[in-house]
PDB file of C-alpha atoms in Angstrom:
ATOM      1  CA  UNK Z  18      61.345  16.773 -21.651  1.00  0.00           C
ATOM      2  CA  UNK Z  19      60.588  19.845 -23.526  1.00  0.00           C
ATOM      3  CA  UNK Z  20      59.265  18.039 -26.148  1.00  0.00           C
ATOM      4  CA  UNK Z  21      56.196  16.559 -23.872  1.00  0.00           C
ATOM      5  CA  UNK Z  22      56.153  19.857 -22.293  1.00  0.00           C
ATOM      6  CA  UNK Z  23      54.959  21.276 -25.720  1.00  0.00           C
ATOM      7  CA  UNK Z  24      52.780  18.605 -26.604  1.00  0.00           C
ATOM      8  CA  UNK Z  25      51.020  18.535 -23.156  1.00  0.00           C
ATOM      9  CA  UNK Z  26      50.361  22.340 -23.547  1.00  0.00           C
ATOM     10  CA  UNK Z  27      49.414  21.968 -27.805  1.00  0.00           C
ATOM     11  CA  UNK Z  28      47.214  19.423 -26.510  1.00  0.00           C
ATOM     12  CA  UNK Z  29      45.384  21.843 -23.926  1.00  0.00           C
ATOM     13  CA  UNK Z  30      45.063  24.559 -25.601  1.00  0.00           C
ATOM     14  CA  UNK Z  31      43.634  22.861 -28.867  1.00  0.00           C
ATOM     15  CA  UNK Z  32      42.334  19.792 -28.340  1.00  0.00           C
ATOM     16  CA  UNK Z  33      40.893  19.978 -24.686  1.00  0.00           C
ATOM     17  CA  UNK Z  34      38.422  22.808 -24.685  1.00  0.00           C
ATOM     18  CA  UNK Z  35      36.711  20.820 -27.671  1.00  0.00           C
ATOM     19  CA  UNK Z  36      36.770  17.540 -25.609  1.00  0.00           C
ATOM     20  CA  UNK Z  37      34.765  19.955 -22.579  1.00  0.00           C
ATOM     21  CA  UNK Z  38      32.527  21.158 -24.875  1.00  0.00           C
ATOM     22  CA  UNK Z  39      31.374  17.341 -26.268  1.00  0.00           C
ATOM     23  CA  UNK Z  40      31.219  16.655 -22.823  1.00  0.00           C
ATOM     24  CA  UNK Z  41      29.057  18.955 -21.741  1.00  0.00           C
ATOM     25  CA  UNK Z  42      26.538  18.508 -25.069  1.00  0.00           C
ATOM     26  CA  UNK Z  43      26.236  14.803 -24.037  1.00  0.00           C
ATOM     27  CA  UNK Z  44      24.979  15.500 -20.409  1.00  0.00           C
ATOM     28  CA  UNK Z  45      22.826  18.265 -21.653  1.00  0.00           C
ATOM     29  CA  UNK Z  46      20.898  15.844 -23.999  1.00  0.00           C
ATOM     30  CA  UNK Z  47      20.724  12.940 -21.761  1.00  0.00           C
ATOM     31  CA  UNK Z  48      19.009  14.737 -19.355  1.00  0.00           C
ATOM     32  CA  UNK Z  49      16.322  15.828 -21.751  1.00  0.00           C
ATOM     33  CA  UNK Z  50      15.186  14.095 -24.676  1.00  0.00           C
ATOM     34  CA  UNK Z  51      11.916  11.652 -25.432  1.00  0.00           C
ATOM     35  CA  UNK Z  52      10.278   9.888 -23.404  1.00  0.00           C
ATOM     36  CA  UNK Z  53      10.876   6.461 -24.935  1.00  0.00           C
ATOM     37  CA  UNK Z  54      14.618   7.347 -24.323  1.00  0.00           C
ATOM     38  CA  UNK Z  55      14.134   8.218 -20.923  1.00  0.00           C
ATOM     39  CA  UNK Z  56      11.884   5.208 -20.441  1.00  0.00           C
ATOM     40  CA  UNK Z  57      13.931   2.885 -21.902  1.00  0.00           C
ATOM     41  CA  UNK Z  58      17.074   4.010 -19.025  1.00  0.00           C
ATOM     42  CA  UNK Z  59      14.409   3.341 -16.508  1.00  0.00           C
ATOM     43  CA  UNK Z  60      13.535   0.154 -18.224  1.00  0.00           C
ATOM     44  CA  UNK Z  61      17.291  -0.940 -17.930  1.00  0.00           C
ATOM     45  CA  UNK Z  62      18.106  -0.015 -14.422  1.00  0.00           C
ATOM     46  CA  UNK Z  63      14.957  -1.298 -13.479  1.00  0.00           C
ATOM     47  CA  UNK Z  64      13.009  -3.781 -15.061  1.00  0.00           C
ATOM     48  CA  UNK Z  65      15.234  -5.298 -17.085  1.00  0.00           C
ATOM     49  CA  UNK Z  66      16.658  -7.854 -14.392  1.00  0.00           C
ATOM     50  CA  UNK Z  67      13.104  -9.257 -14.121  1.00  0.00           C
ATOM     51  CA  UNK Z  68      11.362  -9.043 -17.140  1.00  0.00           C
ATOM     52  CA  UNK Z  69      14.528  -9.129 -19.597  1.00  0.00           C
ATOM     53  CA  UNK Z  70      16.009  -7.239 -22.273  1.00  0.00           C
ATOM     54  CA  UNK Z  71      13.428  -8.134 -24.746  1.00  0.00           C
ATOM     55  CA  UNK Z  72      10.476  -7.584 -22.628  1.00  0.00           C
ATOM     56  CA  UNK Z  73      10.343 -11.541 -22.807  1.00  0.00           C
ATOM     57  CA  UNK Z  74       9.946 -12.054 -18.878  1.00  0.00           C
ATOM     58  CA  UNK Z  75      11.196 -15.586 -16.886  1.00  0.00           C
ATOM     59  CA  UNK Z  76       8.839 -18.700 -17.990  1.00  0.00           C
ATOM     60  CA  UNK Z  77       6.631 -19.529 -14.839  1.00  0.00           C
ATOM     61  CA  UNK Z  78       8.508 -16.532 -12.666  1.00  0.00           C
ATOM     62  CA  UNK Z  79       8.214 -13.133 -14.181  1.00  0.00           C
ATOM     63  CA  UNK Z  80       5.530 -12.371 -17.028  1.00  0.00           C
ATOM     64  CA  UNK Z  81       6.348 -11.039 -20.394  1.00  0.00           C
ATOM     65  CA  UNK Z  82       5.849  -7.386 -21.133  1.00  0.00           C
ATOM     66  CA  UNK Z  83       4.644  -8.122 -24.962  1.00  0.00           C
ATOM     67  CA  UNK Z  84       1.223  -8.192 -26.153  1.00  0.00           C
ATOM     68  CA  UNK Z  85      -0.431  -8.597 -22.965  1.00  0.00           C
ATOM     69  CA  UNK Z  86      -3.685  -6.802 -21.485  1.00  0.00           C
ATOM     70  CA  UNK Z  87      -1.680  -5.941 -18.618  1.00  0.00           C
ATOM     71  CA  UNK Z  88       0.493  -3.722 -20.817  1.00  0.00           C
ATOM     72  CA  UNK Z  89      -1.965  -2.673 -23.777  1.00  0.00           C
ATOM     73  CA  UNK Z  90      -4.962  -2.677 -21.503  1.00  0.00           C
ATOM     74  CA  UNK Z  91      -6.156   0.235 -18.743  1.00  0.00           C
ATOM     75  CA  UNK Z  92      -3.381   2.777 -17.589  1.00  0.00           C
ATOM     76  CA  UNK Z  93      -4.685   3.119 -14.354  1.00  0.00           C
ATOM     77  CA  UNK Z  94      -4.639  -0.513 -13.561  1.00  0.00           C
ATOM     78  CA  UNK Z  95      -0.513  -0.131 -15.909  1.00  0.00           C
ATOM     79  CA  UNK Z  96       0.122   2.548 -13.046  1.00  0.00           C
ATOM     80  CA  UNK Z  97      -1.012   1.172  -9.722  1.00  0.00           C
ATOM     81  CA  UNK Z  98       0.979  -1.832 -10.721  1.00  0.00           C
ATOM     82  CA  UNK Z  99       3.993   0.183 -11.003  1.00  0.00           C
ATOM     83  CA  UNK Z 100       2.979   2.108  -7.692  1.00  0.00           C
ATOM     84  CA  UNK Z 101       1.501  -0.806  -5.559  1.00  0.00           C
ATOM     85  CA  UNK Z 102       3.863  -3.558  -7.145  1.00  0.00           C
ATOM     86  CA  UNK Z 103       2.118  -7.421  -8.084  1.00  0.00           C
ATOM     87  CA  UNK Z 104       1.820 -10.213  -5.684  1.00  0.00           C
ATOM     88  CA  UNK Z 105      -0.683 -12.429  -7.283  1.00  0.00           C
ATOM     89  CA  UNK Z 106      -0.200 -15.419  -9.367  1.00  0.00           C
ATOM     90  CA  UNK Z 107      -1.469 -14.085 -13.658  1.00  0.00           C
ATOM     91  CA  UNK Z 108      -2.358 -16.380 -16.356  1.00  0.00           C
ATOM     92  CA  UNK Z 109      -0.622 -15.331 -19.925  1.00  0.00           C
ATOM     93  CA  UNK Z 110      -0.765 -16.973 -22.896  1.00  0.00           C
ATOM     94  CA  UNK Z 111      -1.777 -20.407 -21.045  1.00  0.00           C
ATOM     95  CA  UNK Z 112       1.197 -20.038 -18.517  1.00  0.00           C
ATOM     96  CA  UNK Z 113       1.046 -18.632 -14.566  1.00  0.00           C
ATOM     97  CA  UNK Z 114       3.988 -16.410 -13.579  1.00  0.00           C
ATOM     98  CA  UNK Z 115       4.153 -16.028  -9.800  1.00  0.00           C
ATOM     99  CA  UNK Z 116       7.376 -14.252  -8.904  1.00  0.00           C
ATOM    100  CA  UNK Z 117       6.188 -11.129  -6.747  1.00  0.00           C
ATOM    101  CA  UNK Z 118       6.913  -7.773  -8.234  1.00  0.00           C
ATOM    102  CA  UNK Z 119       7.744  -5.196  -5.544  1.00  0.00           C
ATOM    103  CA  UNK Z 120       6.564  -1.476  -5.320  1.00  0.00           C
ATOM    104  CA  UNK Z 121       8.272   1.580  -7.586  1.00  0.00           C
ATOM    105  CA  UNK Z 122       6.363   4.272  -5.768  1.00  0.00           C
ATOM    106  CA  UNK Z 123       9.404   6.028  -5.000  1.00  0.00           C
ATOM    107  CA  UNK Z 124       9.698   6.746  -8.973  1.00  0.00           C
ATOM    108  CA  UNK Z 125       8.793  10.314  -9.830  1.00  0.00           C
ATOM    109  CA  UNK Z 126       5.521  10.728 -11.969  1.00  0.00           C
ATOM    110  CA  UNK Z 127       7.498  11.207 -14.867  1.00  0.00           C
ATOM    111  CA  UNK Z 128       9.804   8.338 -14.254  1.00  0.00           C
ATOM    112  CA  UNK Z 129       6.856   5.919 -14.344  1.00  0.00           C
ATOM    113  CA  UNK Z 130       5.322   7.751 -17.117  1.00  0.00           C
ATOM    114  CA  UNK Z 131       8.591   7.338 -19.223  1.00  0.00           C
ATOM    115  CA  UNK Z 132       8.884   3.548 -18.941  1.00  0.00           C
ATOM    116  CA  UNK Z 133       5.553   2.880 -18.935  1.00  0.00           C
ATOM    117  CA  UNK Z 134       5.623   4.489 -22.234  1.00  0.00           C
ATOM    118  CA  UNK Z 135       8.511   3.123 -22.956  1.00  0.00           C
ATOM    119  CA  UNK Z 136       7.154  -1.039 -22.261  1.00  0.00           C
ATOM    120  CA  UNK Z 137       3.762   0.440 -24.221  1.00  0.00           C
ATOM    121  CA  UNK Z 138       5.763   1.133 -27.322  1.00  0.00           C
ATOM    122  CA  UNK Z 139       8.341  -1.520 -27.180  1.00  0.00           C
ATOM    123  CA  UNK Z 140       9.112  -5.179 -27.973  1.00  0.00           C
ATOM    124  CA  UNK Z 141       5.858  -5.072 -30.828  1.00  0.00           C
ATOM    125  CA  UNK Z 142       3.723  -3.183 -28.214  1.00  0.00           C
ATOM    126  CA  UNK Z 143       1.945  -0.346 -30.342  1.00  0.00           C
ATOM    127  CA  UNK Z 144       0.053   1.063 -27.526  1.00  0.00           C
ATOM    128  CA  UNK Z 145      -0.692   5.291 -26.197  1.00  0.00           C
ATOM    129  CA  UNK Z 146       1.779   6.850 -24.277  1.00  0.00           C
ATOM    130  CA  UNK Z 147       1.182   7.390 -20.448  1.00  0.00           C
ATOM    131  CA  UNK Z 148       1.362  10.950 -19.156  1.00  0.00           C
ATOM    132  CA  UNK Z 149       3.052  12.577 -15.980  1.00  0.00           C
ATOM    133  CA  UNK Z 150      -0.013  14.003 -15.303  1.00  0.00           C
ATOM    134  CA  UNK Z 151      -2.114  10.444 -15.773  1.00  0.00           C
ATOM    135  CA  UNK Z 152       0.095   9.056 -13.150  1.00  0.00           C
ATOM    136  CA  UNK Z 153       0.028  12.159 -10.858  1.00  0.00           C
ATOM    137  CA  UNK Z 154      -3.940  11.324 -10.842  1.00  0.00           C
ATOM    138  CA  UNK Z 155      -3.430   7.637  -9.910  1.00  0.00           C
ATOM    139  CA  UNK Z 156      -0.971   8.342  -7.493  1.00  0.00           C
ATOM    140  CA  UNK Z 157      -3.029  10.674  -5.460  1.00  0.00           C
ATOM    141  CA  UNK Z 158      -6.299   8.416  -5.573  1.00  0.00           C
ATOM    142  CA  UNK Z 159      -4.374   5.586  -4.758  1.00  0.00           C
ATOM    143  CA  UNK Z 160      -5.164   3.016  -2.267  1.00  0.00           C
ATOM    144  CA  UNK Z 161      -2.775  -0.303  -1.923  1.00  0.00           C
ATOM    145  CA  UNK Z 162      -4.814  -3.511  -2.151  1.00  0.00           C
TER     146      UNK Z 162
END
């Protein structure tokens, strides 16, 4: 007994305070960091069921995210899609995709920002970066189809 009594407080006084402190780096920097990090967690928790891990999207349901105007193309057009969500049948590549995309307006500015960035930069794409501030724009002059 006093042998785990002694290795329970060895292990407390030396080995737990560094544990805390790795901890607590970890949260600081996942917080922070680039966008294309922070895009790509909003990617996962959010797009990813739909349009796949490799930006791919579902043949004839949900369209692909690569090399497409609707990626590389206008941001405002990028953001309202985001904001508004998609309910219309799109041509890509010689194939229609028709699976309705619902609304992410309850994303922060930066949220959007990140993944749009995120999709723009990803899976090939080698397009600009979307701002907060572009999307604060498009989200006040926004009207819903």
């Amino acid at each position: 007994m006093k042998f785990i009594s002694a290795y329970l407080a060895l292990y407390l006084l030396l080995i737990a305070p560094h544990l805390h402190a790795q901890v607590k780096h970890v949260s600081r920097h996942s917080s922070s960091g680039s966008s294309l990090a922070r895009g790509k967690v909003v990617y996962t928790k959010i797009c990813l069921s739909c349009h796949m891990a490799n930006g791919g999207g579902v043949p004839m349901m949900n369209p692909p995210l690569i090399n497409t105007s609707y990626v590389l193309g206008d941001k405002t057009k990028l953001i309202k899609i985001v904001l508004n969500g998609f309910n219309e049948d799109v041509e890509i590549n010689g194939q229609t995709y028709s699976n309705a995309m619902t609304p992410h307006n309850d994303l922060k500015d930066q949220q959007i920002a990140d993944v749009l960035t995120y999709v723009r930069k990803s899976f090939g794409n080698k397009a600009s970066s979307v701002t907060a501030a572009e999307v604060k724009k498009v989200r006040a002059t926004n009207i819903a189809k």
